[in-house]
XYZ file of C-alpha atoms in Angstrom:
478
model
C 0.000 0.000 0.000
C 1.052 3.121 -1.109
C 1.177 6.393 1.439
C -1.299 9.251 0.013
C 2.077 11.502 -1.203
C 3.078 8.247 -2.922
C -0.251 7.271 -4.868
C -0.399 11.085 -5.611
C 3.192 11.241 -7.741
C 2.436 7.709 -9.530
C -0.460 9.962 -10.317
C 0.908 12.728 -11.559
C 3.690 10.738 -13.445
C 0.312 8.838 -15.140
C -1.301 11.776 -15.911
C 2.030 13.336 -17.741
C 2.080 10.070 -20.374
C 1.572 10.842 -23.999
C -1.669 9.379 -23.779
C -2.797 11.023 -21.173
C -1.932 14.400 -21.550
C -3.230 14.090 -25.072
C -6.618 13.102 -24.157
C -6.732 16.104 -21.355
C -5.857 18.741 -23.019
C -8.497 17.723 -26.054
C -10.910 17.415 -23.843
C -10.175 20.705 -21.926
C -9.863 22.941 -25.088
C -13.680 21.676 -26.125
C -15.077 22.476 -22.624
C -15.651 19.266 -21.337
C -15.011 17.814 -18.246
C -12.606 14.497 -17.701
C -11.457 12.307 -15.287
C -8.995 9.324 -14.759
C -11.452 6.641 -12.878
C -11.592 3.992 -10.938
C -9.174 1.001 -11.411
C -6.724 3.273 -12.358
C -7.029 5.202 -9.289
C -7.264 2.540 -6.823
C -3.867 0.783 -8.054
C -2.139 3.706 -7.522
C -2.774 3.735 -4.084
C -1.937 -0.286 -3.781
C 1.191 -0.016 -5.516
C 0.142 -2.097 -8.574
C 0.760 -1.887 -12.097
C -1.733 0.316 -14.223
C -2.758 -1.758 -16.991
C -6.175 -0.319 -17.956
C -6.901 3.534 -18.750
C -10.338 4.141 -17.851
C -12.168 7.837 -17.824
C -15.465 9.612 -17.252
C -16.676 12.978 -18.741
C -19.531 15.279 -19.103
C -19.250 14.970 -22.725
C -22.387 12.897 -24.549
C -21.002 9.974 -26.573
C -21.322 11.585 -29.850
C -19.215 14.190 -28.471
C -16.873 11.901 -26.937
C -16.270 11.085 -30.221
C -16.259 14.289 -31.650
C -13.270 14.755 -29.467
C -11.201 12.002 -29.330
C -11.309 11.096 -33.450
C -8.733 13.994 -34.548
C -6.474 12.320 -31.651
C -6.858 8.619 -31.900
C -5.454 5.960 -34.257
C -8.557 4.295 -33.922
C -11.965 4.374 -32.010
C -14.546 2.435 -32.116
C -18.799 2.612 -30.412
C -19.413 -0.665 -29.717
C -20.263 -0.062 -26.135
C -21.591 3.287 -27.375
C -25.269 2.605 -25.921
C -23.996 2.437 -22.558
C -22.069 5.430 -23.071
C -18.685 3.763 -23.866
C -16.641 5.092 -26.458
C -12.773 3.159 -27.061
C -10.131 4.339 -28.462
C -6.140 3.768 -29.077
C -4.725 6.879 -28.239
C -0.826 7.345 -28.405
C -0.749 3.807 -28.852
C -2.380 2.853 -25.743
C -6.098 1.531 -25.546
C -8.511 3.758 -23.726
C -12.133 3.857 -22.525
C -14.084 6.865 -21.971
C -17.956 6.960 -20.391
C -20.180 9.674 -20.327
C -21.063 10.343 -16.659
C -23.369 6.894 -15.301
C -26.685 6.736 -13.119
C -27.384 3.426 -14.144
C -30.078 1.927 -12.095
C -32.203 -1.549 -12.068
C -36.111 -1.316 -12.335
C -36.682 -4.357 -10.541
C -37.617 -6.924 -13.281
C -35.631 -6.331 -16.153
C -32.029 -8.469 -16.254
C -30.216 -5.181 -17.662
C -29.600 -1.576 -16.135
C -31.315 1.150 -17.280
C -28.473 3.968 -18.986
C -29.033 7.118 -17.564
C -26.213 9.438 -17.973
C -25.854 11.518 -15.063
C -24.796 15.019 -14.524
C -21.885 15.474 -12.676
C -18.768 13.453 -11.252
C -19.819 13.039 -8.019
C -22.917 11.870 -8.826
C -20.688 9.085 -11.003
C -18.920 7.861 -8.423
C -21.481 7.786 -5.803
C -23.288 5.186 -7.908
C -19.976 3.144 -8.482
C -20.179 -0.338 -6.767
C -17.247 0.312 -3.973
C -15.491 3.270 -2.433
C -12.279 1.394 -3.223
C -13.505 1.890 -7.339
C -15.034 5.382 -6.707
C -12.270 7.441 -7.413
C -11.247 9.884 -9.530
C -8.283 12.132 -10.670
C -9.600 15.269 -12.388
C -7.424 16.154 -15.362
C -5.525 18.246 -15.872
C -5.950 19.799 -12.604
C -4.793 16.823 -11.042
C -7.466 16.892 -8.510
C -8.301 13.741 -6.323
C -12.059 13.192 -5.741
C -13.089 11.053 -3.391
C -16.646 11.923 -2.023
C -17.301 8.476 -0.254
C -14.005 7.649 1.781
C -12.757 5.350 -0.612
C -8.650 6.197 0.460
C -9.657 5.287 4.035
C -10.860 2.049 2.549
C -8.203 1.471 0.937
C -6.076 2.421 3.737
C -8.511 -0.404 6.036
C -8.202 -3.216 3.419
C -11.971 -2.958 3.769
C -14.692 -3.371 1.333
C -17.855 -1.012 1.500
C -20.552 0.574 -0.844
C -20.668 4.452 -1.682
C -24.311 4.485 -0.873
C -26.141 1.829 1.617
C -25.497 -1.530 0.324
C -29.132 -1.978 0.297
C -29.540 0.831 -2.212
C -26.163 -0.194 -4.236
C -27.130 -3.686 -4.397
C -30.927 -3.261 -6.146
C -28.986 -0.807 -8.313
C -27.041 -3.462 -9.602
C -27.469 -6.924 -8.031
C -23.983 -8.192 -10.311
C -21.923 -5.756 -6.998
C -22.368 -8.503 -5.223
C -20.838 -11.095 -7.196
C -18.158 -8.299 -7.309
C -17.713 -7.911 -3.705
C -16.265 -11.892 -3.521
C -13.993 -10.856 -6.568
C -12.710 -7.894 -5.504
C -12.198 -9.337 -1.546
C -10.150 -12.377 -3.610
C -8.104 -10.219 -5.808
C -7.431 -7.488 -3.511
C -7.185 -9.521 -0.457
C -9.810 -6.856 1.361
C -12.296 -7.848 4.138
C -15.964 -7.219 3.347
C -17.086 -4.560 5.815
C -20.495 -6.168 7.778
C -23.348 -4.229 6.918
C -22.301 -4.930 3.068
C -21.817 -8.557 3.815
C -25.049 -8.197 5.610
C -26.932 -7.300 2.555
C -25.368 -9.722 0.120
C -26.846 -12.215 2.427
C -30.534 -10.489 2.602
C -30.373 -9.522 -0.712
C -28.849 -12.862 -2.887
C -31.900 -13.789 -4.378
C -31.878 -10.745 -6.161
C -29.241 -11.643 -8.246
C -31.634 -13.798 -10.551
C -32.408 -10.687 -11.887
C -29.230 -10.545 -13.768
C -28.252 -12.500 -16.985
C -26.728 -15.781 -16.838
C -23.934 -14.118 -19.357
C -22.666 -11.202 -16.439
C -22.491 -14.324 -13.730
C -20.757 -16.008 -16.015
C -18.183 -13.492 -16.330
C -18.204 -12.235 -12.964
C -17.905 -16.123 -11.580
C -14.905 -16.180 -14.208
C -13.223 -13.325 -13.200
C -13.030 -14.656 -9.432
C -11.656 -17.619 -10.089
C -8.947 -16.337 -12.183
C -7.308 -14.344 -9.258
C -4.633 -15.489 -7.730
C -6.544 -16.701 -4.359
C -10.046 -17.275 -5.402
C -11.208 -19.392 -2.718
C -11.754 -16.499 0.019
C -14.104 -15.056 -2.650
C -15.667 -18.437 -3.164
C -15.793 -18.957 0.439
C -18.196 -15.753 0.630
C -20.503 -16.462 -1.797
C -21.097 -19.863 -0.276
C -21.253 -18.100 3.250
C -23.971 -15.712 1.982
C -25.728 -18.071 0.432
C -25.121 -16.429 -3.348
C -23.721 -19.338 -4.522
C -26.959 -21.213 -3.846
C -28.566 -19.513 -6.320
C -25.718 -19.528 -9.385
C -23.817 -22.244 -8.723
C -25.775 -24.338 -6.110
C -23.372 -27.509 -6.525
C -20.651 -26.143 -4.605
C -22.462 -25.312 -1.572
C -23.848 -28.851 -1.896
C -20.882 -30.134 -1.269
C -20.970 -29.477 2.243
C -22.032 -32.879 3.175
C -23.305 -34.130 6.652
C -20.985 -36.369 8.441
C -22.647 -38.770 11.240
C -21.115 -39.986 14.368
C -21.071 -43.483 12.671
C -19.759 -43.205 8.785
C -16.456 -40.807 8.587
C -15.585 -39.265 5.406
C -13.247 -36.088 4.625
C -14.741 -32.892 3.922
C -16.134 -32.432 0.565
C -16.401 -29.045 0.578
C -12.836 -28.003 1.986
C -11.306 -30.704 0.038
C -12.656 -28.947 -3.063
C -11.260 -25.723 -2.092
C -8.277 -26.968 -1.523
C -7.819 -28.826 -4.762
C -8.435 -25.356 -6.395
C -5.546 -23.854 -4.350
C -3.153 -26.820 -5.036
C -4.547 -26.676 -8.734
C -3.530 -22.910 -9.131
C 0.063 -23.653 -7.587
C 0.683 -26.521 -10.019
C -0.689 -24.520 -12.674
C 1.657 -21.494 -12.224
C 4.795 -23.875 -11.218
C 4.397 -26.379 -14.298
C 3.921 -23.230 -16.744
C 2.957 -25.238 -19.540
C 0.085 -23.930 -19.621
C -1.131 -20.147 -19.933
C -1.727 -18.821 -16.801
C -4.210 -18.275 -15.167
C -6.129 -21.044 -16.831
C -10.056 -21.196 -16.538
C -10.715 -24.684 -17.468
C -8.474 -26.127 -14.684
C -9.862 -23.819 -12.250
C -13.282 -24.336 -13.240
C -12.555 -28.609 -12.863
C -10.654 -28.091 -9.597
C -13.682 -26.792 -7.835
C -16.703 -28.918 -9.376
C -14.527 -31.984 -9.945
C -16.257 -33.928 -7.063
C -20.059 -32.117 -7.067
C -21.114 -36.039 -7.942
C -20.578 -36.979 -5.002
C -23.798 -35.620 -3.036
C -25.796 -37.433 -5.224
C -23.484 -40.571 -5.236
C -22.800 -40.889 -2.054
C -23.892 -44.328 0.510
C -23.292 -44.964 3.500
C -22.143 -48.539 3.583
C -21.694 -51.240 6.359
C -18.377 -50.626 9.049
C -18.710 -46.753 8.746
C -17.378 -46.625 5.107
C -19.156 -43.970 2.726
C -18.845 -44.206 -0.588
C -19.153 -42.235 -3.600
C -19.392 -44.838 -6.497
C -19.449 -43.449 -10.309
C -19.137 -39.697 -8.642
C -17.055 -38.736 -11.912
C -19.979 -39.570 -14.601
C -22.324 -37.941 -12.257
C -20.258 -35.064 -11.774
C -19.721 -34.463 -15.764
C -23.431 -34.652 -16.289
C -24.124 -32.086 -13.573
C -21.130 -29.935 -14.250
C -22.631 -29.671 -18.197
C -25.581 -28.895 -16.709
C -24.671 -26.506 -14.867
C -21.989 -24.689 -17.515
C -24.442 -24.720 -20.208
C -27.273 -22.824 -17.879
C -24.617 -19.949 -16.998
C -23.904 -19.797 -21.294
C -19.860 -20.914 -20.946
C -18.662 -21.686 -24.491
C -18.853 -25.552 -26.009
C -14.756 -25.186 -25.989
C -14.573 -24.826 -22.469
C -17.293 -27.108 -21.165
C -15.818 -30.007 -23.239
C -12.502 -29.664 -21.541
C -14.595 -28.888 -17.818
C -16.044 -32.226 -18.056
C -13.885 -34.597 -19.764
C -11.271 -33.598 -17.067
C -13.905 -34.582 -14.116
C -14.803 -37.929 -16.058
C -10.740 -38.698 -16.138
C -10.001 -37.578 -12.238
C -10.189 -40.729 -10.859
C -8.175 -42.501 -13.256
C -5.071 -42.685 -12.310
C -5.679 -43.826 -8.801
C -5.980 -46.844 -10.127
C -2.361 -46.933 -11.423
C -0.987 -46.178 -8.026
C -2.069 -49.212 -6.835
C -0.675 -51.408 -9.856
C 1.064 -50.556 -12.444
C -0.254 -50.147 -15.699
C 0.459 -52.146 -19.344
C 1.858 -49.967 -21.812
C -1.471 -50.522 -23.475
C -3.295 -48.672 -19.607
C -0.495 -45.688 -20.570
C -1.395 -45.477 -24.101
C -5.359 -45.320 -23.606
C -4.845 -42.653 -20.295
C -3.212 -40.423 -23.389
C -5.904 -41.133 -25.921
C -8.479 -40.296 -23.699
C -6.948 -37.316 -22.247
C -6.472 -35.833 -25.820
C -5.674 -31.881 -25.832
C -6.425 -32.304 -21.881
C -3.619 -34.353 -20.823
C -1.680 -31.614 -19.390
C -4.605 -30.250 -17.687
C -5.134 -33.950 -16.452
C -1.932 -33.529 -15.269
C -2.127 -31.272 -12.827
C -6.121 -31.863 -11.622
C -5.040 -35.276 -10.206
C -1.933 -34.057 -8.719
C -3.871 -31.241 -7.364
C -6.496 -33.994 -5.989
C -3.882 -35.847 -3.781
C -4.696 -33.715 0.294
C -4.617 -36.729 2.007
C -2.376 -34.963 5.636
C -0.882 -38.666 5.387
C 2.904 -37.952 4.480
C 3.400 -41.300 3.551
C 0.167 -41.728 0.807
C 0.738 -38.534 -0.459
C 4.243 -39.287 -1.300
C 3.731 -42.701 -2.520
C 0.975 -40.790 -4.971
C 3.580 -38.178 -6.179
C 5.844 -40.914 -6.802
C 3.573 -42.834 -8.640
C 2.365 -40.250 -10.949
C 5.999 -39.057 -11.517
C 6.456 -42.512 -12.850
C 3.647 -42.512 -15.047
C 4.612 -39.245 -16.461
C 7.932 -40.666 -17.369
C 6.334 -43.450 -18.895
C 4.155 -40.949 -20.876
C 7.284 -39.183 -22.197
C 9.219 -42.485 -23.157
C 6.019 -43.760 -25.280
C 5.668 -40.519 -26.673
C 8.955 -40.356 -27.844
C 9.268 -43.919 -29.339
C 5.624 -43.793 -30.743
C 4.544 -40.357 -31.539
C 1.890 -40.925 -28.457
C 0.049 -37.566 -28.790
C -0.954 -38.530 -32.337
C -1.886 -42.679 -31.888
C -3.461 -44.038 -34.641
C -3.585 -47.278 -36.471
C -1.016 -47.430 -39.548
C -3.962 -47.704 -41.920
C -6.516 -44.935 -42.349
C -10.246 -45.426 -43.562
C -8.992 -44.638 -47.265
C -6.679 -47.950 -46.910
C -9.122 -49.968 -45.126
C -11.820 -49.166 -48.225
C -9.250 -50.347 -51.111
C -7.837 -53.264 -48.778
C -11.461 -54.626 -48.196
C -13.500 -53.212 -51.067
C -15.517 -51.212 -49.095
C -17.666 -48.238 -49.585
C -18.062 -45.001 -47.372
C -19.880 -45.890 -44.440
C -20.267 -47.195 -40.441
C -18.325 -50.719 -41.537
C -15.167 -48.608 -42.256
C -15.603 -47.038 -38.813
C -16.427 -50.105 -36.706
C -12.741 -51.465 -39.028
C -10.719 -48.149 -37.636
C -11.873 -48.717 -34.357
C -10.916 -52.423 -34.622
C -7.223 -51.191 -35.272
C -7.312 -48.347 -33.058
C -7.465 -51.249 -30.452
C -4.412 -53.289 -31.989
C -2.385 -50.289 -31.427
C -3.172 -48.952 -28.450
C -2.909 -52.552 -27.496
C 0.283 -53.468 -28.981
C 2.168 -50.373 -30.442
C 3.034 -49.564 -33.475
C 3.271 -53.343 -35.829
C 3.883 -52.285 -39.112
C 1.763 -51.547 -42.201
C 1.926 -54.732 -43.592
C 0.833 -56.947 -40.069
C -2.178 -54.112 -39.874
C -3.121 -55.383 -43.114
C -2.644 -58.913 -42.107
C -4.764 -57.994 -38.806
C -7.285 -56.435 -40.899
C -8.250 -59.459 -43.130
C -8.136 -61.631 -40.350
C -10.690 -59.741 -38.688
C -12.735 -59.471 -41.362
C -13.071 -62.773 -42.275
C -13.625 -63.494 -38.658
C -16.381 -61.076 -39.192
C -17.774 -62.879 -42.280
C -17.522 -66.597 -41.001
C -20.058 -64.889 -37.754
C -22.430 -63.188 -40.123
């Protein structure tokens, strides 16, 4: 955290950049008002890097753009009826908004744009006092009409206005709270936290699209699971993601088993450490984050309580990759990403099995082809899965999963693993056998698929060999 003196001269140096000064000065010579907003503002004071320009003016969008087009190397209105103009001013990408009350009317899943009048009227409608600040340029005034350096000062999370108020404004600023109090590391001050927990049914007023985003832009900060923590906790998650909060199974005095719930979380944290230690992937990465925490939601409606005090969770995977499509599909994630979601929760127990014996070449080979373009994701999710507090297991599980990534890179080396396919292709199989286009050719690719996952690479020739030996084993049972 930055002193007050401090934030002020990162300030001041910000305000002095080409793009910048640029924009002020325009702005001033046509009579308008601007101001640097928000994020901007607030990483001053933290100390953190400034890597989005965002401002707020009097000016009307059309005259936003009157403005900033002799300046810009480009601009563009696609966020024009909200009052959003962009634009890549001395080569740095910039937002400016017309001056926000923005307001809910109760049954509609969308704000209302009203452009208001004046800045402080902006910022008191913002959804923190952390966010509602402003640097007036070029004066290089601070404005901060709610307290929002205090805040910042408290590590503390409050509403400009009463949270009551802020909240029906905009029910998404409560999503927001559990992102910002992840990614800034901030307590949520009690009457806010209060209201999230009176008010969370409210948020079915908004879109499945903003939770969506909002959900996604928690769990791609660096500590997500405080955030996650509060939305369970004020019961928010019930209503957009009910099947974490689910996972906060009952445990009797008679039938033992570990904590779901915590387990979950901390699969997520061990997930995110992998993740950023293995870097073979780009980081963050939503589709590991998204299986670390839903990876074992099958197990509510899996789970028996069996004879001796054993409870078990048979077939939780298939159940969970059923429920997590489910649910991904209802908040509108992308086919891409709930592909990869669920194939990684149908794979997470897999390897578990290894540990305990070790596999054929022929177990190694199918783990890859079913993995696919997942297999490093796979990687880390069942690493990540392994919180046993028994030194012993957990190391014998590292150890074993070291091996079979050796294994993995020995096969893939002698056998092209990544791309395993049978040495003849459907074109082959049609001249070999005389065959036309159609499911016969398939069910004869499959057929070899098996041979070499099986076996390895044999040869052309013994595919061939394999081939007509099948089908006139085929033929003779007809």
């Amino acid at each position: 955290m930055q002193s007050v003196a401090e934030a002020l001269a990162r300030l001041g140096e910000l305000a002095a950049s080409p793009t910048v000064s640029k924009l002020a000065a325009a702005f001033e010579r046509a009579g308008f008002e601007l101001a640097l907003v928000g994020g901007p503002v607030r990483d001053a004071f933290l100390g953190r890097a400034v890597n989005d320009l965002d401002f707020t003016t009097d000016a009307t969008p059309d005259e936003i753009l009157t403005v900033v087009k002799p300046i810009s190397e480009a601009h563009w209105d696609i966020g024009r009826a909200f009052g959003t103009i962009g634009a890549k001013v001395a080569g740095e990408t910039v937002e400016i908004t017309t001056y926000r009350a923005d307001a809910y009317d109760g049954d509609s899943r969308k704000p209302d744009v009203v452009f208001g009048s004046s800045l402080d009227d902006d910022l008191g409608r913002r959804d923190f006092t952390v966010n509602a600040l402003a640097l007036r340029l070029p004066k290089l005034e601070l404005v901060d009409p709610s307290g929002g350096v205090e805040d910042l000062l408290a590590k503390t999370l409050r509403t400009p206005s009463a949270p009551e108020i802020s909240f029906g404004d905009d029910p998404l600023r409560m999503l927001r709270a559990a992102r910002f109090s992840a990614q800034l590391g901030f307590e949520v001050e009690d009457g806010t936290r209060a209201a999230m927990t009176e008010l969370a049914d409210q948020i079915d007023r908004i879109s499945a699209e903003r939770v969506r985003d909002e959900l996604s832009k928690l769990l791609l900060t660096a500590a997500p699971t405080g955030g996650i923590r509060l939305l369970v906790e004020s019961g928010l998650a019930e209503r957009v993601i009910p099947e974490i909060p689910a996972l906060r199974l009952e445990v009797d005095e008679h039938h033992h088993h570990k904590d779901v719930y915590e387990h979950s979380l901390t699969v997520l944290e061990q997930a995110i450490d992998y993740e950023v230690a293995r870097g073979n992937l780009d980081s963050p990465d939503l589709v590991v984050r998204l299986a670390a925490l839903m990876h074992d939601i099958g197990k509510p409606a899996t789970r028996r309580l069996e004879k001796g005090g054993v409870v078990s969770f048979h077939h939780h995977d298939v159940v969970g990759a059923k429920l997590a499509r489910k649910r991904l599909r209802a908040l509108r994630f992308d086919n891409d990403t709930i592909a990869a979601v669920t194939r990684l929760i149908e794979l997470h127990l897999r390897f578990f099995g290894y540990a305990d014996a070790a596999w054929t070449d022929s177990a190694v080979r199918r783990y890859v082809r079913d993995a696919g373009d997942q297999l490093e994701r796979l990687h880390i999710l069942t690493r990540a899965d392994v919180t046993t507090r028994n030194r012993r297991k957990a190391d014998r599980l590292g150890f074993a999963y070291d091996d079979l990534e050796e294994r993995i890179a020995v096969l893939a080396e002698e056998e092209e693993l990544a791309a395993v396919r049978p040495e003849l292709d459907g074109a082959d199989i049609m001249r070999l056998l005389d065959l036309k286009p159609g499911p016969i050719v398939g069910e004869a690719y499959r057929y070899l698929l098996e041979v070499r996952l099986d076996e390895g690479p044999i040869g052309p020739d013994a595919a061939e060999q394999r081939l007509r030996a099948w089908w006139d084993a085929r033929d003779a049972d007809a």
